mmCIF file of C-alpha atoms in Angstrom:
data_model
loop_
_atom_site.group_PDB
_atom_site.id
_atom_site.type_symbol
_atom_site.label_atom_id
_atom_site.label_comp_id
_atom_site.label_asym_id
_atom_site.label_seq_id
_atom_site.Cartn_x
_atom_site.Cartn_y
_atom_site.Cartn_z
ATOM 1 C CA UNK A 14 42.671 154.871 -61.770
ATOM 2 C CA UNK A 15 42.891 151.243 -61.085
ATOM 3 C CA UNK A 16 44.154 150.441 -57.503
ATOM 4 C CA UNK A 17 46.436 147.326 -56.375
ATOM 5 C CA UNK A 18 45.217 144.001 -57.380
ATOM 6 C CA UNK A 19 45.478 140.716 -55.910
ATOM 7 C CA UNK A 20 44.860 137.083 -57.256
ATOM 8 C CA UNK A 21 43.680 134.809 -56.092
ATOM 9 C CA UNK A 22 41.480 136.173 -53.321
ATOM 10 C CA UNK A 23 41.407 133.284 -51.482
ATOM 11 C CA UNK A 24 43.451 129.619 -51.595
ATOM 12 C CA UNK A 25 42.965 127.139 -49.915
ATOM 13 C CA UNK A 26 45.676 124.172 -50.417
ATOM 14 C CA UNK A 27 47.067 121.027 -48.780
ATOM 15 C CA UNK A 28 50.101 120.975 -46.518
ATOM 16 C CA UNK A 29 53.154 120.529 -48.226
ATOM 17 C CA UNK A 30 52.448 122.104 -52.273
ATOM 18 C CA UNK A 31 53.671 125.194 -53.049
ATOM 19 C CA UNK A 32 51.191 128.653 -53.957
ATOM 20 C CA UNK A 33 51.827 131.632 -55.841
ATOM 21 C CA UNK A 34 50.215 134.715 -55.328
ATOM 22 C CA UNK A 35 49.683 137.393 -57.735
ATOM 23 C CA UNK A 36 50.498 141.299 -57.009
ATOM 24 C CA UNK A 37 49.784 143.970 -59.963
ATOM 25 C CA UNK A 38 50.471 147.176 -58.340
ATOM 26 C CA UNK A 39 49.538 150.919 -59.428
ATOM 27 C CA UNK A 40 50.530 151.541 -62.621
ATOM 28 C CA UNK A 41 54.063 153.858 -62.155
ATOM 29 C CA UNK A 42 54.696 152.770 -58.754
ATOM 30 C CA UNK A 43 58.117 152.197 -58.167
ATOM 31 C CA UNK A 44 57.611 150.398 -54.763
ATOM 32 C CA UNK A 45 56.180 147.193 -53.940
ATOM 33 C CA UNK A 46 55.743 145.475 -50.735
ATOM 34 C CA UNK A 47 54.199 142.491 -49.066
ATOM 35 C CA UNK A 48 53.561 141.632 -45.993
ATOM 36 C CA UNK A 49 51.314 139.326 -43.991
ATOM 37 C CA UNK A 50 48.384 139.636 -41.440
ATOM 38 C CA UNK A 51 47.511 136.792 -39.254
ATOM 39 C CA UNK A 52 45.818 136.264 -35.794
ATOM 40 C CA UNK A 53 48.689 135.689 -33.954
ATOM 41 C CA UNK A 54 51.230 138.325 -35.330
ATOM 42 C CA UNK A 55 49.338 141.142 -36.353
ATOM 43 C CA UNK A 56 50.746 142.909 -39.891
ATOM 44 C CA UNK A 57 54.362 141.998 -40.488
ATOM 45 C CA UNK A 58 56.709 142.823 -43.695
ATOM 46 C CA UNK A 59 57.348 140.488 -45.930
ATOM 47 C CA UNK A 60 59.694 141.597 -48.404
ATOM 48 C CA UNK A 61 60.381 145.091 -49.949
ATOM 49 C CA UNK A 62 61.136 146.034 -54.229
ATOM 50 C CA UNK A 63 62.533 149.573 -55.464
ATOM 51 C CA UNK A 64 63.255 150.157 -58.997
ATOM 52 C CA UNK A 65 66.197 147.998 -60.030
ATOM 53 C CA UNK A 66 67.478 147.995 -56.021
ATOM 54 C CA UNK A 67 68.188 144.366 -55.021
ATOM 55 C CA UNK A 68 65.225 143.284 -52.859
ATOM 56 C CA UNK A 69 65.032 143.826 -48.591
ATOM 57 C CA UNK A 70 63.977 140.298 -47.722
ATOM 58 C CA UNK A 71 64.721 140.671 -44.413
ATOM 59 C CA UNK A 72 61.557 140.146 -43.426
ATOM 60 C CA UNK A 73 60.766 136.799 -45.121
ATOM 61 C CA UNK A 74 60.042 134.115 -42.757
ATOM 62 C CA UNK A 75 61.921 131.063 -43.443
ATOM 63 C CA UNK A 76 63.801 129.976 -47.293
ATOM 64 C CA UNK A 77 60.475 128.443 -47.707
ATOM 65 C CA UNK A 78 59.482 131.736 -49.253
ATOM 66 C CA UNK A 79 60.631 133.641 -52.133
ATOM 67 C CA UNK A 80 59.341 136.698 -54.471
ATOM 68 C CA UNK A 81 60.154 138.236 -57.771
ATOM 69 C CA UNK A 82 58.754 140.968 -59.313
ATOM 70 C CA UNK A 83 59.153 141.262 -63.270
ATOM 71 C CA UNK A 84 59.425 144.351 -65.481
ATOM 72 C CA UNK A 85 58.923 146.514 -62.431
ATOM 73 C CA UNK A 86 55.921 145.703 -62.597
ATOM 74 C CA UNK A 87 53.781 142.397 -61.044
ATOM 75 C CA UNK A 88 55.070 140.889 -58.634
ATOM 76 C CA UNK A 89 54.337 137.085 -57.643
ATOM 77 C CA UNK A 90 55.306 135.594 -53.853
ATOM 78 C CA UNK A 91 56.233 131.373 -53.977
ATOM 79 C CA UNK A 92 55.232 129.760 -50.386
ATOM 80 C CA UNK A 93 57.454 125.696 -51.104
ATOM 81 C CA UNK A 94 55.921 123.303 -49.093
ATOM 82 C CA UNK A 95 53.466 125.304 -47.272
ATOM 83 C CA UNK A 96 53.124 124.457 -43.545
ATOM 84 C CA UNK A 97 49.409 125.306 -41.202
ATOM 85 C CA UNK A 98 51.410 128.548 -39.480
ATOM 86 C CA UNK A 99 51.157 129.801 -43.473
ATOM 87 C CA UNK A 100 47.725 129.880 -43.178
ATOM 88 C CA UNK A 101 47.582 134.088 -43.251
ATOM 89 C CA UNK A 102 46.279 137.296 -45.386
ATOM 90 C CA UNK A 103 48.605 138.774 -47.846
ATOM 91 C CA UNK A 104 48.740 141.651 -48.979
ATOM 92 C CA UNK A 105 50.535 143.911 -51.320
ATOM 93 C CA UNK A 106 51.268 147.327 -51.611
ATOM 94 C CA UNK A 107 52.769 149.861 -53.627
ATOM 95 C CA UNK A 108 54.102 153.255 -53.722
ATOM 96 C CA UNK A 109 55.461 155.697 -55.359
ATOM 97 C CA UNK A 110 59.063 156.470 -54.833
ATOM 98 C CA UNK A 111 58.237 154.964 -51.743
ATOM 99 C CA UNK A 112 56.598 157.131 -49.412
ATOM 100 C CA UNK A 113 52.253 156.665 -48.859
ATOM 101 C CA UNK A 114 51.433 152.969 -49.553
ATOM 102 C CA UNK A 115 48.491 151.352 -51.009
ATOM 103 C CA UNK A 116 47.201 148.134 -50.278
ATOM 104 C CA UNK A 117 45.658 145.222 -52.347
ATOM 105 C CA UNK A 118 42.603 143.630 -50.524
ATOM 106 C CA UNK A 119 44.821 140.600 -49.899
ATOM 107 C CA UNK A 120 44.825 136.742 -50.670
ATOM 108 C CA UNK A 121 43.657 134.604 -48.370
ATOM 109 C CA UNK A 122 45.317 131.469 -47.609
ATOM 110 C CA UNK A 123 44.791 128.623 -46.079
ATOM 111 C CA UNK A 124 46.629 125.559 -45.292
ATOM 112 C CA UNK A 125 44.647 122.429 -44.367
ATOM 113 C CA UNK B 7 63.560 148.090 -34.286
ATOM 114 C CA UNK B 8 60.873 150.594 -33.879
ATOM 115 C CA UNK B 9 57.966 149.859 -31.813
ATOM 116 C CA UNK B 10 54.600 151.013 -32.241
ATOM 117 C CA UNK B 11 51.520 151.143 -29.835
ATOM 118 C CA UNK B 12 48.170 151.991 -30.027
ATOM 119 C CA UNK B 13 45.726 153.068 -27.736
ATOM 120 C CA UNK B 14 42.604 152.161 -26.442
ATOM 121 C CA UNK B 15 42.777 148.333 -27.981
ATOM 122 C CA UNK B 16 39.069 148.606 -28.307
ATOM 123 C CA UNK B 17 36.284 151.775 -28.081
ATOM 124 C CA UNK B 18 32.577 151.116 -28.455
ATOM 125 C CA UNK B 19 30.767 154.258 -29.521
ATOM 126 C CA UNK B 20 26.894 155.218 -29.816
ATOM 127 C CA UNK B 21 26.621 156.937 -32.912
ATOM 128 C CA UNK B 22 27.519 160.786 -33.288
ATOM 129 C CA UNK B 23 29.954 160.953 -30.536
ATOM 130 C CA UNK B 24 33.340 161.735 -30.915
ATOM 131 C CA UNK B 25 36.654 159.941 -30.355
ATOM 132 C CA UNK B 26 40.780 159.972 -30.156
ATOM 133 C CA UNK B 27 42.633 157.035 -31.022
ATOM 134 C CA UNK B 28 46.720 157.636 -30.283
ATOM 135 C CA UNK B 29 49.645 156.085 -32.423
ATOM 136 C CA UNK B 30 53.147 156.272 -30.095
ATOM 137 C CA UNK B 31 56.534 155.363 -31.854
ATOM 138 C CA UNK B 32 59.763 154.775 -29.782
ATOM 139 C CA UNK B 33 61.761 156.136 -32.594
ATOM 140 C CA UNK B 34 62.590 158.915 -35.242
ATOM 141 C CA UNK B 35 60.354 157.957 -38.330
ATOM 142 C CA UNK B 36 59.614 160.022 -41.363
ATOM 143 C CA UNK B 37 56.977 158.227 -42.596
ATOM 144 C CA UNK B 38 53.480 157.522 -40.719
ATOM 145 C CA UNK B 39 50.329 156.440 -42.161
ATOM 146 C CA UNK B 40 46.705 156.048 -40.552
ATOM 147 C CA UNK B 41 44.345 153.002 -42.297
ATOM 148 C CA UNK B 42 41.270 151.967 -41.932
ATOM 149 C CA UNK B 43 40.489 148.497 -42.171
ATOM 150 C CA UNK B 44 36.772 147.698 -43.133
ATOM 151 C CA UNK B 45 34.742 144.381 -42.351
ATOM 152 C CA UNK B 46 36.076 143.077 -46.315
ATOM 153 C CA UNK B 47 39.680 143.167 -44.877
ATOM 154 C CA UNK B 48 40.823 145.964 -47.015
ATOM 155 C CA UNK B 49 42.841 148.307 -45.375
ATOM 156 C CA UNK B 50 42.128 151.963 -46.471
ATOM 157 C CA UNK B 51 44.267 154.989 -46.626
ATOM 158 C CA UNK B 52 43.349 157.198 -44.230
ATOM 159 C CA UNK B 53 46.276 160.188 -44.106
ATOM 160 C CA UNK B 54 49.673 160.086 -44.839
ATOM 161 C CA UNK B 55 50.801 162.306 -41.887
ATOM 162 C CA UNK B 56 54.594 162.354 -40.686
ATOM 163 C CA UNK B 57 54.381 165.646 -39.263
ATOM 164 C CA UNK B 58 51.771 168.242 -39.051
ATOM 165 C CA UNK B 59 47.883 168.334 -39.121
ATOM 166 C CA UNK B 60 45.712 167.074 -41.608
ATOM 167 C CA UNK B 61 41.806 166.855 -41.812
ATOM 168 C CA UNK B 62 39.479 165.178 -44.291
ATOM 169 C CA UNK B 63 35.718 165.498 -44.056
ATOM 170 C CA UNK B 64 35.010 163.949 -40.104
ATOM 171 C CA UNK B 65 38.623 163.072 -39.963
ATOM 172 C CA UNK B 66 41.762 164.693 -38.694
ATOM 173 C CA UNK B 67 45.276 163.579 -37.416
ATOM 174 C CA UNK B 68 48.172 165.324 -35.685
ATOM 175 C CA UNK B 69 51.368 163.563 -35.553
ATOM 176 C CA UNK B 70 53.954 165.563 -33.158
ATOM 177 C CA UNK B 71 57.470 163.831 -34.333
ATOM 178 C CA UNK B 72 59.625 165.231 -31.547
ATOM 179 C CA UNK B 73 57.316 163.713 -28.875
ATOM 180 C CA UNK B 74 56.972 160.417 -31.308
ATOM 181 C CA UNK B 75 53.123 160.245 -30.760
ATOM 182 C CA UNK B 76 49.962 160.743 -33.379
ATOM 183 C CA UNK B 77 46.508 161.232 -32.976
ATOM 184 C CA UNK B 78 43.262 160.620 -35.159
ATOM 185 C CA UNK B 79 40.149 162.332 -34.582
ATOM 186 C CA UNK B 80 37.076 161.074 -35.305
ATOM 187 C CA UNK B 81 33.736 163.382 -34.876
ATOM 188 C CA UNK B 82 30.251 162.631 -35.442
ATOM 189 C CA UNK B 83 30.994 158.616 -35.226
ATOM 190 C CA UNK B 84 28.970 156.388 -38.183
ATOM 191 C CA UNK B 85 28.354 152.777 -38.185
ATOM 192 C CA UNK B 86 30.238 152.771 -41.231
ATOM 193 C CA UNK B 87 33.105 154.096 -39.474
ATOM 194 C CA UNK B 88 33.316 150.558 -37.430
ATOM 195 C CA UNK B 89 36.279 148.614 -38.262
ATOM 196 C CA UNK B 90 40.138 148.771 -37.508
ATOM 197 C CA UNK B 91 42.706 151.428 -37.672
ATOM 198 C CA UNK B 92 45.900 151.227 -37.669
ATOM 199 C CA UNK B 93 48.889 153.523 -37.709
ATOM 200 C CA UNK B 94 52.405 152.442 -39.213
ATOM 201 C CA UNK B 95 55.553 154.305 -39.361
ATOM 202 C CA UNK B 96 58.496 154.005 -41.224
ATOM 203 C CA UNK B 97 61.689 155.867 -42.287
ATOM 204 C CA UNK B 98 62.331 157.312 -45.378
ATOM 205 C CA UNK B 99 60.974 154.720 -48.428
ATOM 206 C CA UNK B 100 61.040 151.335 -45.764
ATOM 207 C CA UNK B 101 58.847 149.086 -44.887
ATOM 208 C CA UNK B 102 55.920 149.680 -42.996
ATOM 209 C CA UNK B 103 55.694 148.743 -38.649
ATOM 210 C CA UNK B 104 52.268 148.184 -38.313
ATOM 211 C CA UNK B 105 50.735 148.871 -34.815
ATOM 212 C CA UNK B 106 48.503 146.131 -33.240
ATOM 213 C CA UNK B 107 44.859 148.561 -34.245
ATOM 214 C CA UNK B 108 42.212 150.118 -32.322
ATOM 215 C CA UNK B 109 38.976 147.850 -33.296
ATOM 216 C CA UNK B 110 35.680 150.202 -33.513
ATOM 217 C CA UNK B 111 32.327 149.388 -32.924
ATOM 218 C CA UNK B 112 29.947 152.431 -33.771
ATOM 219 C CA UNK B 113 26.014 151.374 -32.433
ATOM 220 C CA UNK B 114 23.001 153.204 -33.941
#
C-alpha cells in the first residue's frame, strides 16, 4: 500500500511569510507525528496526534508554529513568520495505535 | 528525558565485511526502532525491536532492555548499505528520541 506522503518536497521562502506543509499518512493510522531534522540538532519531535486525544505539542519550538490534523486523517504544520534557524527537514510519520513509525521522505525548507 | 547514544559516530567499511553499530538508552523504554537513512533523506524502517532478537536477510538486532543497550548487525557490507542509522526509543505510543546516527561508508 501507499506509504506516508509529503508536499511540498522542498520550499524555499523569504524570511518573515508563513508555509504550510502537507502530511497524508497511512491510510488507518491512528498516529501522526512530526518532527524536524537539521544540522545543528539532529531529529527532534515536533508535535504528536492520537485519535481524538488533544495533541502533545510539547515539542513545538516557539508559538510561531502550529499543526492540525483533520478527519484523522492529513495533517498540515503552519511555520508564521518563518525565521533562517527554520530552515530544516520535516518529516512526518505515522503509526498505528502508536507503536512502529513510518516516515514521509520529508519537506525541505528553506528560509532565505 | 531519555538520552540516547550511538556508537561508533562514523565506520568506513570495504565491502563484505561485517559490522556492530550499538544504540544505549539511559532509561526504561518500550519502544525502539532501528532506520536507515539513504543518500534521498528517507529514513527507512529497519526493525521494530524493544526486546528480543530479530533478523532480516543481512540484518539482525538485539536489544537487551534491562541493560538499556541495542545492537544491529550488519554482515556481508554493500555499497548500498552506506548511509545513516539511527536508533530511537520511546515509551509506550510517544514520541520518538532519535539518537545522533552512525554514518556508513561501504567502498567496493
Amino acid at each position: 500500500g501507499a506509504g506516508v506522503s509529503q508536499s511540498p518536497s522542498n520550499k524555499v521562502t523569504e524570511k518573515g511569510k508563513d508555509v504550510e506543509l502537507r502530511c497524508d499518512p497511512i491510510s488507518g493510522h491512528t498516529a501522526l507525528y512530526w518532527y524536524r531534522q537539521s544540522l545543528g540538532q539532529g531529529l527532534e519531535f515536533l508535535i504528536y496526534f492520537q485519535g481524538n486525544s488533544a495533541p502533545d505539542k510539547s515539542g513545538l519550538p516557539s508559538d510561531r508554529f502550529s499543526a492540525e490534523r483533520t478527519g484523522g486523517s492529513v495533517s498540515t504544520l503552519t511555520i508564521q513568520r518563518t525565521q533562517q534557524e527554520d530552515s530544516a527537514v520535516y518529516l512526518c510519520a505515522s503509526s498505528f495505535r502508536g507503536y512502529e513509525q513510518y516516515f514521509g521522505p520529508g519537506t525541505r525548507l528553506t528560509v532565505t | 528525558g531519555i538520552q540516547v547514544e550511538q556508537s561508533p559516530p562514523d565506520l568506513i567499511l570495504q565491502e563484505g565485511a561485517n559490522s556492530t553499530l550499538r544504540c544505549n538508552f539511559s532509561d526504561s523504554v518500550n519502544n525502539l526502532q532501528w532506520f536507515h537513512q539513504n543518500p534521498w533523506g528517507q529514513l527507512i524502517n529497519l526493525f521494530y525491536i524493544p526486546s528480543g532478537t530479530k533478523q532480516n536477510g543481512r540484518l539482525s538486532a538485539t536489544t537487551v532492555a534491562t541493560e538499556r543497550y541495542s545492537l544491529l548487525y550488519i554482515s556481508s557490507s554493500q555499497t548500498t548499505d552506506s548511509g545513516v542509522y539511527f536508533c530511537a526509543v520511546g515509551r509506550d505510543t510517544d514520541k520518538l528520541i532519535f539518537g545522533t546516527g552512525t554514518r556508513l561508508q561501504v567502498f567496493p
